[in-house]
Tab-separated table of C-alpha atoms and ligand atoms in Angstrom:
chain	number	residue	atom	x	y	z
A	1	MET	CA	4.291	-8.703	-33.704
A	2	THR	CA	3.801	-5.501	-31.699
A	3	ALA	CA	1.011	-5.109	-29.174
A	4	LEU	CA	-0.869	-2.931	-31.659
A	5	ASP	CA	-1.105	-5.741	-34.218
A	6	SER	CA	-3.465	-7.831	-32.145
A	7	ALA	CA	-7.238	-7.469	-32.349
A	8	LEU	CA	-7.417	-7.660	-28.559
A	9	ALA	CA	-5.058	-4.707	-28.211
A	10	ARG	CA	-7.052	-2.651	-30.710
A	11	LYS	CA	-10.264	-3.445	-28.840
A	12	ASP	CA	-8.664	-2.373	-25.558
A	13	ILE	CA	-7.499	0.919	-27.052
A	14	ALA	CA	-10.953	1.508	-28.511
A	15	HIS	CA	-12.954	0.956	-25.331
A	16	HIS	CA	-11.013	0.736	-22.082
A	17	LEU	CA	-9.786	3.738	-20.104
A	18	HIS	CA	-6.717	2.640	-18.100
A	19	PRO	CA	-6.137	4.146	-14.649
A	20	GLN	CA	-2.686	5.521	-13.710
A	21	THR	CA	-1.724	5.549	-17.406
A	22	ASN	CA	-0.710	8.181	-19.967
A	23	LEU	CA	-3.862	7.820	-22.073
A	24	ARG	CA	-2.403	9.204	-25.341
A	25	LEU	CA	0.718	7.077	-24.967
A	26	HIS	CA	-1.513	4.063	-24.460
A	27	GLU	CA	-3.127	4.693	-27.860
A	28	GLN	CA	0.354	4.373	-29.380
A	29	VAL	CA	1.873	1.505	-27.420
A	30	GLY	CA	-1.211	-0.555	-26.559
A	31	PRO	CA	-1.691	-2.880	-23.612
A	32	LEU	CA	0.323	-5.764	-22.216
A	33	VAL	CA	-2.425	-8.378	-22.074
A	34	MET	CA	-1.933	-11.028	-19.419
A	35	GLU	CA	-3.610	-14.380	-19.766
A	36	ARG	CA	-2.763	-16.739	-16.939
A	37	GLY	CA	-0.712	-17.194	-13.812
A	38	GLU	CA	1.322	-19.901	-12.136
A	39	GLY	CA	3.073	-19.413	-8.790
A	40	ILE	CA	4.904	-16.084	-8.901
A	41	TYR	CA	4.737	-16.025	-12.732
A	42	VAL	CA	2.242	-14.469	-15.129
A	43	PHE	CA	2.033	-15.216	-18.864
A	44	ASP	CA	0.927	-12.791	-21.567
A	45	THR	CA	-1.145	-13.672	-24.627
A	46	GLN	CA	2.071	-14.259	-26.600
A	47	GLY	CA	3.068	-16.921	-24.083
A	48	GLN	CA	5.916	-14.872	-22.595
A	49	ARG	CA	6.512	-15.606	-18.912
A	50	PHE	CA	7.224	-12.889	-16.356
A	51	ILE	CA	8.100	-12.942	-12.674
A	52	GLU	CA	5.549	-10.622	-11.066
A	53	GLY	CA	8.132	-8.836	-8.943
A	54	MET	CA	5.501	-6.387	-7.663
A	55	SER	CA	2.835	-8.977	-6.772
A	56	GLY	CA	0.617	-7.037	-9.201
A	57	LEU	CA	0.045	-3.907	-7.117
A	58	TRP	CA	1.716	-5.187	-3.915
A	59	CYS	CA	-1.231	-7.521	-3.434
A	60	ALA	CA	-0.841	-11.031	-4.921
A	61	THR	CA	0.938	-12.301	-1.816
A	62	LEU	CA	0.291	-15.976	-2.613
A	63	GLY	CA	1.039	-15.706	-6.324
A	64	PHE	CA	-1.314	-16.402	-9.200
A	65	SER	CA	-2.447	-20.007	-8.817
A	66	GLN	CA	-3.850	-21.134	-5.498
A	67	PRO	CA	-6.606	-23.735	-5.977
A	68	ARG	CA	-7.854	-23.463	-2.394
A	69	LEU	CA	-8.740	-19.819	-2.887
A	70	ALA	CA	-10.519	-20.632	-6.149
A	71	GLN	CA	-12.402	-23.433	-4.380
A	72	ALA	CA	-13.395	-21.172	-1.490
A	73	ALA	CA	-14.871	-18.673	-3.953
A	74	TYR	CA	-16.635	-21.346	-6.016
A	75	GLN	CA	-18.141	-23.025	-2.971
A	76	GLN	CA	-19.491	-19.752	-1.609
A	77	LEU	CA	-20.807	-18.761	-5.057
A	78	LEU	CA	-22.751	-22.021	-5.173
A	79	THR	CA	-24.019	-21.747	-1.591
A	80	LEU	CA	-24.955	-18.079	-1.306
A	81	PRO	CA	-23.373	-15.625	-3.755
A	82	TYR	CA	-24.589	-12.484	-2.010
A	83	GLN	CA	-25.989	-11.133	1.206
A	84	GLN	CA	-25.686	-7.649	2.658
A	85	THR	CA	-24.395	-6.683	6.072
A	86	PHE	CA	-26.774	-3.712	6.535
A	87	ALA	CA	-29.456	-3.763	9.215
A	88	HIS	CA	-28.413	-6.831	11.242
A	89	ARG	CA	-27.969	-9.168	8.237
A	90	THR	CA	-24.753	-11.221	7.758
A	91	THR	CA	-23.267	-14.583	6.704
A	92	GLN	CA	-20.943	-17.074	8.348
A	93	PRO	CA	-17.807	-16.217	6.286
A	94	VAL	CA	-18.138	-12.586	7.355
A	95	ILE	CA	-18.602	-13.511	11.018
A	96	ASP	CA	-15.621	-15.874	10.906
A	97	LEU	CA	-13.422	-13.410	9.019
A	98	ALA	CA	-14.132	-10.598	11.486
A	99	ALA	CA	-13.217	-12.894	14.376
A	100	ALA	CA	-10.080	-14.188	12.609
A	101	LEU	CA	-8.893	-10.644	11.896
A	102	ILE	CA	-9.397	-9.445	15.458
A	103	GLU	CA	-7.608	-12.557	16.726
A	104	ARG	CA	-4.571	-11.627	14.592
A	105	ALA	CA	-4.757	-7.820	14.888
A	106	PRO	CA	-2.767	-5.540	17.210
A	107	SER	CA	-4.348	-5.852	20.671
A	108	THR	CA	-5.711	-2.295	20.635
A	109	LEU	CA	-8.390	-3.260	18.067
A	110	SER	CA	-11.744	-4.908	18.692
A	111	LYS	CA	-14.241	-4.475	15.808
A	112	VAL	CA	-14.101	-4.705	11.994
A	113	ILE	CA	-16.100	-3.108	9.179
A	114	PHE	CA	-15.610	-4.359	5.607
A	115	GLN	CA	-15.316	-2.571	2.266
A	116	SER	CA	-14.087	-3.614	-1.192
A	117	SER	CA	-10.910	-1.534	-1.640
A	118	GLY	CA	-8.150	0.187	0.277
A	119	SER	CA	-9.463	3.614	-0.716
A	120	GLU	CA	-12.901	2.788	0.664
A	121	ALA	CA	-11.356	1.583	3.928
A	122	ILE	CA	-9.524	4.910	4.169
A	123	ASP	CA	-12.738	6.803	3.389
A	124	SER	CA	-14.491	4.855	6.129
A	125	ALA	CA	-11.660	5.702	8.543
A	126	ILE	CA	-11.906	9.415	7.705
A	127	LYS	CA	-15.656	9.355	8.281
A	128	LEU	CA	-15.259	7.434	11.540
A	129	VAL	CA	-12.730	9.990	12.817
A	130	ARG	CA	-15.452	12.610	12.376
A	131	TYR	CA	-18.264	10.437	13.716
A	132	TYR	CA	-16.260	9.450	16.790
A	133	HIS	CA	-15.185	12.977	17.696
A	134	THR	CA	-18.729	14.239	17.149
A	135	ALA	CA	-20.006	11.427	19.365
A	136	ILE	CA	-17.729	12.490	22.224
A	137	GLY	CA	-18.698	16.145	21.889
A	138	GLN	CA	-15.739	17.414	19.839
A	139	PRO	CA	-17.164	17.893	16.329
A	140	GLN	CA	-14.520	20.526	15.559
A	141	LYS	CA	-11.793	17.818	15.699
A	142	HIS	CA	-12.116	17.003	11.984
A	143	LYS	CA	-8.759	18.012	10.489
A	144	LEU	CA	-6.452	15.187	9.442
A	145	ILE	CA	-2.683	14.982	9.336
A	146	ALA	CA	-0.921	12.822	6.739
A	147	ARG	CA	2.628	12.807	5.383
A	148	GLN	CA	4.218	14.047	2.176
A	149	ARG	CA	4.782	11.021	-0.087
A	150	GLY	CA	2.208	8.968	1.812
A	151	TYR	CA	-0.244	7.046	-0.383
A	152	HIS	CA	-3.767	6.301	0.813
A	153	GLY	CA	-5.746	5.724	-2.383
A	154	THR	CA	-7.615	7.718	-5.003
A	155	THR	CA	-11.198	8.424	-3.946
A	156	LEU	CA	-11.559	12.159	-3.348
A	157	ALA	CA	-10.968	11.821	0.388
A	158	ALA	CA	-8.194	9.198	0.126
A	159	ALA	CA	-6.445	11.180	-2.620
A	160	SER	CA	-6.609	14.237	-0.376
A	161	LEU	CA	-4.706	12.349	2.328
A	162	THR	CA	-2.222	11.115	-0.250
A	163	GLY	CA	0.898	13.275	-0.275
A	164	LEU	CA	2.037	12.659	-3.856
A	165	PRO	CA	1.681	15.691	-6.167
A	166	ASN	CA	0.962	13.465	-9.193
A	167	MET	CA	-2.266	12.320	-7.541
A	168	HIS	CA	-3.466	15.924	-7.133
A	169	LYS	CA	-2.431	17.517	-10.439
A	170	GLY	CA	-5.386	18.256	-12.680
A	171	TRP	CA	-8.067	17.100	-10.233
A	172	GLY	CA	-8.959	20.414	-8.603
A	173	ASP	CA	-8.483	21.116	-4.922
A	174	PRO	CA	-8.126	18.222	-2.488
A	175	LEU	CA	-10.197	18.350	0.724
A	176	ALA	CA	-9.269	21.397	2.757
A	177	ASP	CA	-9.094	19.608	6.090
A	178	VAL	CA	-5.855	17.725	5.367
A	179	ILE	CA	-2.443	18.888	6.571
A	180	HIS	CA	0.698	17.215	5.200
A	181	VAL	CA	3.826	16.986	7.344
A	182	ARG	CA	7.367	16.065	6.338
A	183	CYS	CA	8.160	12.650	4.931
A	184	PRO	CA	10.390	10.608	7.285
A	185	HIS	CA	13.048	9.972	4.644
A	186	LEU	CA	16.504	10.609	6.062
A	187	TYR	CA	18.247	10.415	2.653
A	188	ARG	CA	16.170	13.280	1.210
A	189	GLN	CA	14.964	15.170	4.293
A	190	GLY	CA	17.820	14.709	6.760
A	191	GLN	CA	20.281	17.503	7.527
A	192	PRO	CA	24.026	16.967	6.991
A	193	GLY	CA	25.351	14.626	9.676
A	194	GLU	CA	21.921	14.180	11.291
A	195	SER	CA	21.418	10.783	12.982
A	196	GLU	CA	18.215	8.764	12.536
A	197	GLU	CA	17.262	9.429	16.146
A	198	ALA	CA	17.908	13.184	15.824
A	199	PHE	CA	15.883	13.265	12.588
A	200	SER	CA	12.992	11.521	14.374
A	201	THR	CA	13.179	14.051	17.211
A	202	ARG	CA	13.062	16.913	14.704
A	203	LEU	CA	10.068	15.395	12.863
A	204	ALA	CA	8.160	14.956	16.142
A	205	ALA	CA	8.918	18.585	17.083
A	206	GLU	CA	7.722	19.739	13.652
A	207	LEU	CA	4.546	17.711	14.089
A	208	GLU	CA	3.884	19.311	17.464
A	209	GLN	CA	4.502	22.763	15.994
A	210	THR	CA	2.037	22.061	13.161
A	211	ILE	CA	-0.574	20.841	15.643
A	212	LEU	CA	-0.185	23.952	17.782
A	213	GLU	CA	-0.421	26.238	14.739
A	214	HIS	CA	-3.709	24.666	13.623
A	215	GLY	CA	-5.057	24.219	17.157
A	216	PRO	CA	-4.999	20.747	18.750
A	217	GLU	CA	-8.747	21.024	19.334
A	218	THR	CA	-9.276	20.937	15.526
A	219	ILE	CA	-7.154	17.874	14.727
A	220	GLY	CA	-8.804	14.463	14.706
A	221	ALA	CA	-6.294	11.945	13.413
A	222	PHE	CA	-2.846	11.209	12.007
A	223	PHE	CA	-2.785	8.742	9.081
A	224	ALA	CA	0.394	6.787	8.352
A	225	GLU	CA	1.602	3.745	6.485
A	226	PRO	CA	4.000	1.963	8.883
A	227	VAL	CA	6.408	1.767	5.911
A	228	MET	CA	5.467	3.975	2.956
A	229	GLY	CA	4.936	1.884	-0.163
A	230	THR	CA	3.965	3.881	-3.248
A	231	GLY	CA	5.959	6.875	-1.981
A	232	GLY	CA	9.051	4.731	-2.680
A	233	VAL	CA	9.399	2.208	0.174
A	234	ILE	CA	10.350	4.681	2.884
A	235	VAL	CA	11.295	2.902	6.117
A	236	PRO	CA	11.016	5.464	8.924
A	237	PRO	CA	14.117	6.342	10.971
A	238	THR	CA	14.826	4.797	14.391
A	239	GLY	CA	12.529	6.105	17.097
A	240	TYR	CA	10.155	7.826	14.659
A	241	PHE	CA	6.813	6.317	15.592
A	242	ALA	CA	7.546	6.301	19.347
A	243	LYS	CA	8.172	10.051	19.244
A	244	ILE	CA	5.255	10.769	16.883
A	245	GLN	CA	2.837	8.769	19.040
A	246	ALA	CA	3.904	10.641	22.191
A	247	VAL	CA	2.881	13.893	20.468
A	248	LEU	CA	-0.422	12.433	19.231
A	249	ARG	CA	-1.319	11.169	22.708
A	250	LYS	CA	-0.554	14.557	24.246
A	251	TYR	CA	-3.206	16.204	22.035
A	252	ASP	CA	-5.805	13.381	21.882
A	253	ILE	CA	-5.207	12.759	18.191
A	254	LEU	CA	-6.100	9.309	16.853
A	255	LEU	CA	-3.516	7.209	15.008
A	256	VAL	CA	-4.756	5.418	11.877
A	257	ALA	CA	-2.290	2.804	10.610
A	258	ASP	CA	-2.759	2.292	6.869
A	259	GLU	CA	-1.676	-1.334	6.512
A	260	VAL	CA	-3.044	-1.769	2.973
A	261	ILE	CA	0.463	-2.741	1.773
A	262	CYS	CA	2.254	-3.596	5.023
A	263	GLY	CA	-0.318	-6.026	6.459
A	264	PHE	CA	0.008	-9.828	6.308
A	265	GLY	CA	3.762	-10.299	6.300
A	266	ARG	CA	5.109	-7.860	3.703
A	267	THR	CA	7.524	-6.302	6.235
A	268	GLY	CA	8.504	-9.642	7.794
A	269	HIS	CA	6.016	-9.105	10.644
A	270	TYR	CA	2.324	-9.945	10.461
A	271	TRP	CA	1.560	-6.190	10.627
A	272	GLY	CA	3.736	-3.230	9.752
A	273	SER	CA	2.502	-1.771	13.050
A	274	GLN	CA	4.404	-4.531	14.851
A	275	ALA	CA	7.508	-3.970	12.730
A	276	MET	CA	7.494	-0.231	13.435
A	277	GLY	CA	6.013	-0.076	16.943
A	278	LEU	CA	2.618	1.521	16.217
A	279	LYS	CA	-0.322	1.219	18.613
A	280	PRO	CA	-3.107	2.249	16.258
A	281	ASP	CA	-6.624	3.380	17.206
A	282	MET	CA	-7.743	2.290	13.739
A	283	LEU	CA	-6.135	0.088	11.097
A	284	THR	CA	-6.944	-0.291	7.404
A	285	CYS	CA	-6.013	-3.382	5.401
A	286	ALA	CA	-6.809	-4.773	1.926
A	287	LYS	CA	-4.579	-6.350	-0.787
A	288	GLY	CA	-3.015	-9.248	1.166
A	289	LEU	CA	-6.280	-9.713	3.096
A	290	SER	CA	-7.498	-11.891	0.220
A	291	ALA	CA	-4.090	-12.344	-1.486
A	292	ALA	CA	-5.791	-10.284	-4.257
A	293	PHE	CA	-8.052	-13.188	-5.235
A	294	GLN	CA	-11.080	-11.048	-4.370
A	295	PRO	CA	-11.569	-7.304	-3.805
A	296	ILE	CA	-12.015	-6.797	-0.064
A	297	SER	CA	-10.735	-4.393	2.574
A	298	ALA	CA	-11.257	-3.964	6.287
A	299	LEU	CA	-11.192	-1.156	8.815
A	300	LEU	CA	-10.423	-2.238	12.372
A	301	ILE	CA	-11.196	0.058	15.300
A	302	SER	CA	-10.434	0.165	19.017
A	303	ASP	CA	-13.014	-0.620	21.665
A	304	THR	CA	-12.941	2.989	22.881
A	305	ILE	CA	-13.995	4.178	19.431
A	306	TYR	CA	-16.543	1.385	19.126
A	307	GLN	CA	-18.241	2.225	22.435
A	308	ALA	CA	-18.571	5.894	21.511
A	309	ILE	CA	-19.924	5.275	18.012
A	310	ALA	CA	-22.297	2.552	19.243
A	311	ASP	CA	-23.841	5.036	21.698
A	312	GLN	CA	-24.033	7.653	18.958
A	313	SER	CA	-25.759	5.281	16.523
A	314	ASN	CA	-28.273	4.554	19.251
A	315	VAL	CA	-28.926	8.255	19.765
A	316	LEU	CA	-29.195	8.943	16.010
A	317	GLY	CA	-31.218	5.818	15.258
A	318	GLY	CA	-28.574	4.123	13.109
A	319	PHE	CA	-24.985	4.090	11.863
A	320	GLY	CA	-25.397	5.880	8.531
A	321	HIS	CA	-22.527	4.335	6.611
A	322	GLY	CA	-21.869	1.226	4.526
A	323	TYR	CA	-21.418	-0.219	1.027
A	324	THR	CA	-23.545	-2.746	-0.882
A	325	TYR	CA	-20.526	-5.017	-1.225
A	326	GLY	CA	-18.986	-4.389	2.201
A	327	GLY	CA	-18.773	-7.852	3.747
A	328	HIS	CA	-19.427	-9.650	0.447
A	329	PRO	CA	-19.671	-13.354	1.374
A	330	VAL	CA	-17.544	-14.586	-1.560
A	331	ALA	CA	-14.751	-12.108	-0.830
A	332	ALA	CA	-14.995	-12.935	2.878
A	333	ALA	CA	-14.790	-16.691	2.219
A	334	VAL	CA	-11.664	-16.168	0.118
A	335	ALA	CA	-10.096	-13.868	2.711
A	336	LEU	CA	-10.797	-16.398	5.454
A	337	GLU	CA	-9.074	-19.117	3.437
A	338	THR	CA	-6.194	-16.722	2.731
A	339	LEU	CA	-5.604	-16.190	6.461
A	340	ALA	CA	-5.674	-19.962	6.967
A	341	LEU	CA	-3.121	-20.404	4.173
A	342	TYR	CA	-0.804	-17.783	5.685
A	343	ASP	CA	-0.746	-19.864	8.866
A	344	GLU	CA	-0.479	-23.284	7.179
A	345	LEU	CA	2.187	-22.238	4.673
A	346	ASP	CA	4.059	-20.343	7.403
A	347	ILE	CA	4.292	-17.308	5.178
A	348	LEU	CA	6.124	-15.335	7.873
A	349	GLY	CA	8.661	-18.172	8.008
A	350	ASN	CA	9.198	-17.935	4.262
A	351	VAL	CA	9.660	-14.171	4.413
A	352	ALA	CA	12.156	-14.661	7.269
A	353	ALA	CA	14.009	-17.233	5.142
A	354	VAL	CA	14.311	-15.230	1.891
A	355	ALA	CA	14.193	-11.573	2.963
A	356	PRO	CA	17.764	-11.323	4.355
A	357	ARG	CA	19.290	-12.322	0.986
A	358	PHE	CA	16.738	-10.180	-0.905
A	359	GLN	CA	17.596	-7.127	1.211
A	360	ALA	CA	21.346	-7.772	1.073
A	361	GLY	CA	21.170	-8.124	-2.716
A	362	VAL	CA	19.190	-4.894	-3.032
A	363	ARG	CA	21.548	-3.000	-0.664
A	364	ALA	CA	24.531	-4.086	-2.764
A	365	PHE	CA	23.124	-2.017	-5.658
A	366	ALA	CA	23.901	1.107	-3.610
A	367	ASP	CA	27.405	0.816	-5.101
A	368	HIS	CA	26.100	1.000	-8.666
A	369	PRO	CA	26.857	4.360	-10.329
A	370	LEU	CA	23.150	4.991	-11.047
A	371	ILE	CA	21.926	4.415	-7.505
A	372	GLY	CA	21.742	6.981	-4.718
A	373	GLU	CA	19.969	4.878	-2.110
A	374	ALA	CA	18.961	1.210	-1.847
A	375	ARG	CA	16.439	0.562	0.916
A	376	GLY	CA	13.710	-1.719	2.153
A	377	ILE	CA	12.431	-4.142	4.750
A	378	GLY	CA	11.064	-7.678	4.505
A	379	LEU	CA	9.917	-8.267	0.934
A	380	MET	CA	9.591	-4.635	-0.104
A	381	ALA	CA	12.500	-2.614	-1.463
A	382	ALA	CA	13.419	0.358	-3.633
A	383	LEU	CA	16.331	1.722	-5.601
A	384	GLU	CA	16.523	5.494	-5.943
A	385	PHE	CA	18.359	6.785	-9.013
A	386	VAL	CA	20.628	9.833	-8.901
A	387	ALA	CA	22.667	11.652	-11.550
A	388	ASP	CA	25.295	12.551	-8.940
A	389	LYS	CA	25.928	10.438	-5.866
A	390	ASP	CA	27.561	13.263	-3.885
A	391	SER	CA	24.995	16.008	-4.491
A	392	ARG	CA	22.143	13.443	-4.719
A	393	GLU	CA	20.904	15.367	-7.738
A	394	PRO	CA	18.166	13.379	-9.495
A	395	PHE	CA	18.288	12.657	-13.212
A	396	PRO	CA	16.317	15.057	-15.435
A	397	ALA	CA	12.764	13.672	-15.560
A	398	HIS	CA	12.748	13.396	-19.375
A	399	LEU	CA	15.481	10.708	-19.220
A	400	LYS	CA	12.962	8.427	-17.438
A	401	VAL	CA	15.806	6.421	-15.936
A	402	ALA	CA	13.727	4.288	-13.556
A	403	ALA	CA	11.179	3.576	-16.297
A	404	ARG	CA	13.965	2.515	-18.676
A	405	VAL	CA	15.360	0.121	-16.097
A	406	ALA	CA	11.848	-1.289	-15.604
A	407	GLU	CA	11.573	-1.783	-19.395
A	408	ALA	CA	14.964	-3.511	-19.510
A	409	LEU	CA	13.750	-5.788	-16.708
A	410	GLN	CA	10.536	-6.552	-18.573
A	411	ARG	CA	12.566	-7.675	-21.590
A	412	ARG	CA	14.308	-10.072	-19.181
A	413	GLY	CA	10.983	-11.409	-17.927
A	414	VAL	CA	10.847	-9.552	-14.600
A	415	LEU	CA	8.101	-7.037	-13.822
A	416	LEU	CA	9.054	-4.297	-11.350
A	417	ARG	CA	7.570	-0.808	-11.077
A	418	ALA	CA	9.093	2.588	-11.731
A	419	LEU	CA	7.687	5.305	-9.488
A	420	GLY	CA	9.310	8.643	-10.339
A	421	ASP	CA	13.015	8.324	-9.553
A	422	THR	CA	12.681	4.960	-7.862
A	423	LEU	CA	12.287	1.362	-8.883
A	424	VAL	CA	10.180	-0.589	-6.400
A	425	MET	CA	10.049	-4.312	-5.723
A	426	ALA	CA	7.531	-6.365	-3.739
A	427	PRO	CA	7.489	-9.985	-4.910
A	428	PRO	CA	4.852	-12.484	-3.803
A	429	LEU	CA	5.506	-13.700	-0.254
A	430	ILE	CA	5.787	-17.295	-1.560
A	431	ILE	CA	8.934	-16.466	-3.562
A	432	ASP	CA	11.825	-18.918	-3.060
A	433	ALA	CA	15.569	-18.322	-2.774
A	434	ALA	CA	16.335	-19.216	-6.413
A	435	GLN	CA	13.635	-16.848	-7.689
A	436	VAL	CA	15.083	-14.043	-5.556
A	437	GLU	CA	18.425	-14.602	-7.336
A	438	VAL	CA	16.734	-14.400	-10.741
A	439	ILE	CA	15.261	-10.999	-9.843
A	440	LEU	CA	18.576	-9.697	-8.459
A	441	THR	CA	20.515	-10.849	-11.540
A	442	ALA	CA	17.980	-9.249	-13.885
A	443	VAL	CA	18.178	-5.985	-11.910
A	444	ALA	CA	21.994	-6.014	-12.087
A	445	GLU	CA	21.968	-6.578	-15.864
A	446	SER	CA	19.278	-3.962	-16.452
A	447	LEU	CA	21.107	-1.330	-14.385
A	448	ASP	CA	24.274	-1.959	-16.418
A	449	GLU	CA	22.357	-1.809	-19.696
A	450	VAL	CA	20.753	1.546	-18.908
A	451	TYR	CA	24.017	2.903	-17.463
A	452	ALA	CA	25.790	2.044	-20.722
A	453	GLU	CA	23.021	3.733	-22.735
A	454	LEU	CA	23.250	6.888	-20.615
A	455	ALA	CA	27.035	6.927	-20.878
A	456	GLN	CA	26.819	7.108	-24.678
B	501	PLP	N1	-3.479	2.697	1.195
B	501	PLP	C1	-2.295	2.248	0.794
B	501	PLP	C2	-1.154	2.250	1.749
B	501	PLP	C3	-2.120	1.758	-0.503
B	501	PLP	O1	-0.910	1.344	-0.902
B	501	PLP	C4	-3.234	1.736	-1.367
B	501	PLP	C5	-3.089	1.217	-2.742
B	501	PLP	O2	-2.012	0.950	-3.216
B	501	PLP	C6	-4.451	2.228	-0.910
B	501	PLP	C7	-4.551	2.685	0.385
B	501	PLP	C8	-5.647	2.242	-1.809
B	501	PLP	O3	-6.088	0.957	-2.080
B	501	PLP	P1	-7.015	0.649	-3.352
B	501	PLP	O4	-6.171	0.855	-4.560
B	501	PLP	O5	-7.445	-0.768	-3.137
B	501	PLP	O6	-8.165	1.597	-3.279
C-alpha cells in the first residue's frame, strides 16, 4: 500500500499545509504518518519502526517515551492548566524553571524570559538588543550581524537573521538591518593551505572591516550558533570565537548565542557556548529545554542588560513585550522535569560515552567516494557530498544525492535529514552504543547503494 492509499493520507493532503515541504510534491507522495514512539524509535501507522536519527528536528533529546515528562504535564494540567506571566502574575513551575536555568547557564547570565519557540526567542533577543541600546542612549545601534549559513528560525525577523538563501527565496525582502558575514567553514571558505587559526584570524579581520564600513555606532549585536546546525553542522575553526569576541568587545557589540540546537548536551557540553568558548550577553534556547515534550523557549540575558532595561521599563511605565503562552505553566513543569532528568540520567555522561565512537564512525565516511567532508561534535554530525573530491565540486542539484541517501536510510529504518548537499545526524542523547552502530551500518550501506546507482 502506498501512502496515498490511506484515508488518513488523503485527508492530510486535502487539509494540511506542511511547512518546509514541496507542496505540489506532497500532493503526489503524501505524508509519512507517525503514530507512536518508544525510546529512540518512532513507529508509523503501518507499524514500521524507525530510529529517529535526527531527534525529530534536533529536539527529542530524551527520545519518544518518557513517563515522567508525561506525568509532569498531566499533573500541571490538573492543578492549573494556564496562567499568564504578564503584569506580575506567575506560577511555581515558571519560578523554579527560571532559577534552574540560571543555575545551569553560563555565569554571564542572570534573568530569563520565556516564549514558545526558538524563533520567538530570537525575535525577543532582537527586540531586546534595540530596547537595551535605546535605554542606554544609543538608539542608532540597531543593526545586527549574523553569518551566512546560520539558522535562527522563520518568523520575519528570525528568517532575516538566517543566512540560508532557501529561507529568503520567494518571501520578499528580509529586514534591512541585518548584515551577513562569512560562514566559518574551512572546507568551503578556507584558502589553499590556510590553517584553522589563520582562517579564524582572517574572519575576525573581515568582521572588523564590515563593522567599520557600516559604522560601529550603528551595530547592536552579533548572533551566532556556537556550532551551526541547519547550515550543515559547521564546527568553527580553532580560535574563532576568541578572535570574534575581541572584535565585538572593541566596538561594544553584544554577543547573542543561539543555543536552540546546541544547548543541553548536544555538543558534549551542557552549552555549546562552553564547548566553543563563548561569553554571551544573551542566550536563546528551546528544543532540548523540554526534550520536545512541550513547546517552550527561553531567552537569558546578562545583569548589565537587565539593569538597563529595568530602568527603561520604569521610565516608560512598563516592558512592552510578551506572549500569551510565554511561561506556560504546563510547558514550564515539563521543562523543569527535563532538566532534572538530564542530571539524574547523567545525559552528559552518556554523550561522553557514545560520542567518540559516533564521531569516529562518521569521520571514517570521509574515505567514501561520495563524501567530501565528514564533520561534527558530540552527537551532531554531517556528511557533505561532492562529485569530485579534489575540486570539491558539488553534485548537480537535480541528482539530489543527499536526499537519495536519506531515502535509502529510511528504507533501512533510519531517519536522517538531507539539507542541500549534506546529510545531517543528531540522534537522541539517550542513544546507546549498539544503536550508534545500527545507524553507522545503515549509513554505510545507503552510501554504497546510492554510489552504485550513480555509477550506472
Ligand atoms: N535557532 C536555531 C539555532 C535553530 O536551529 C532553530 C530551529 O531549528 C531556531 C532558532 C528556530 O526554532 P523554532 O523552529 O522553534 O522556531
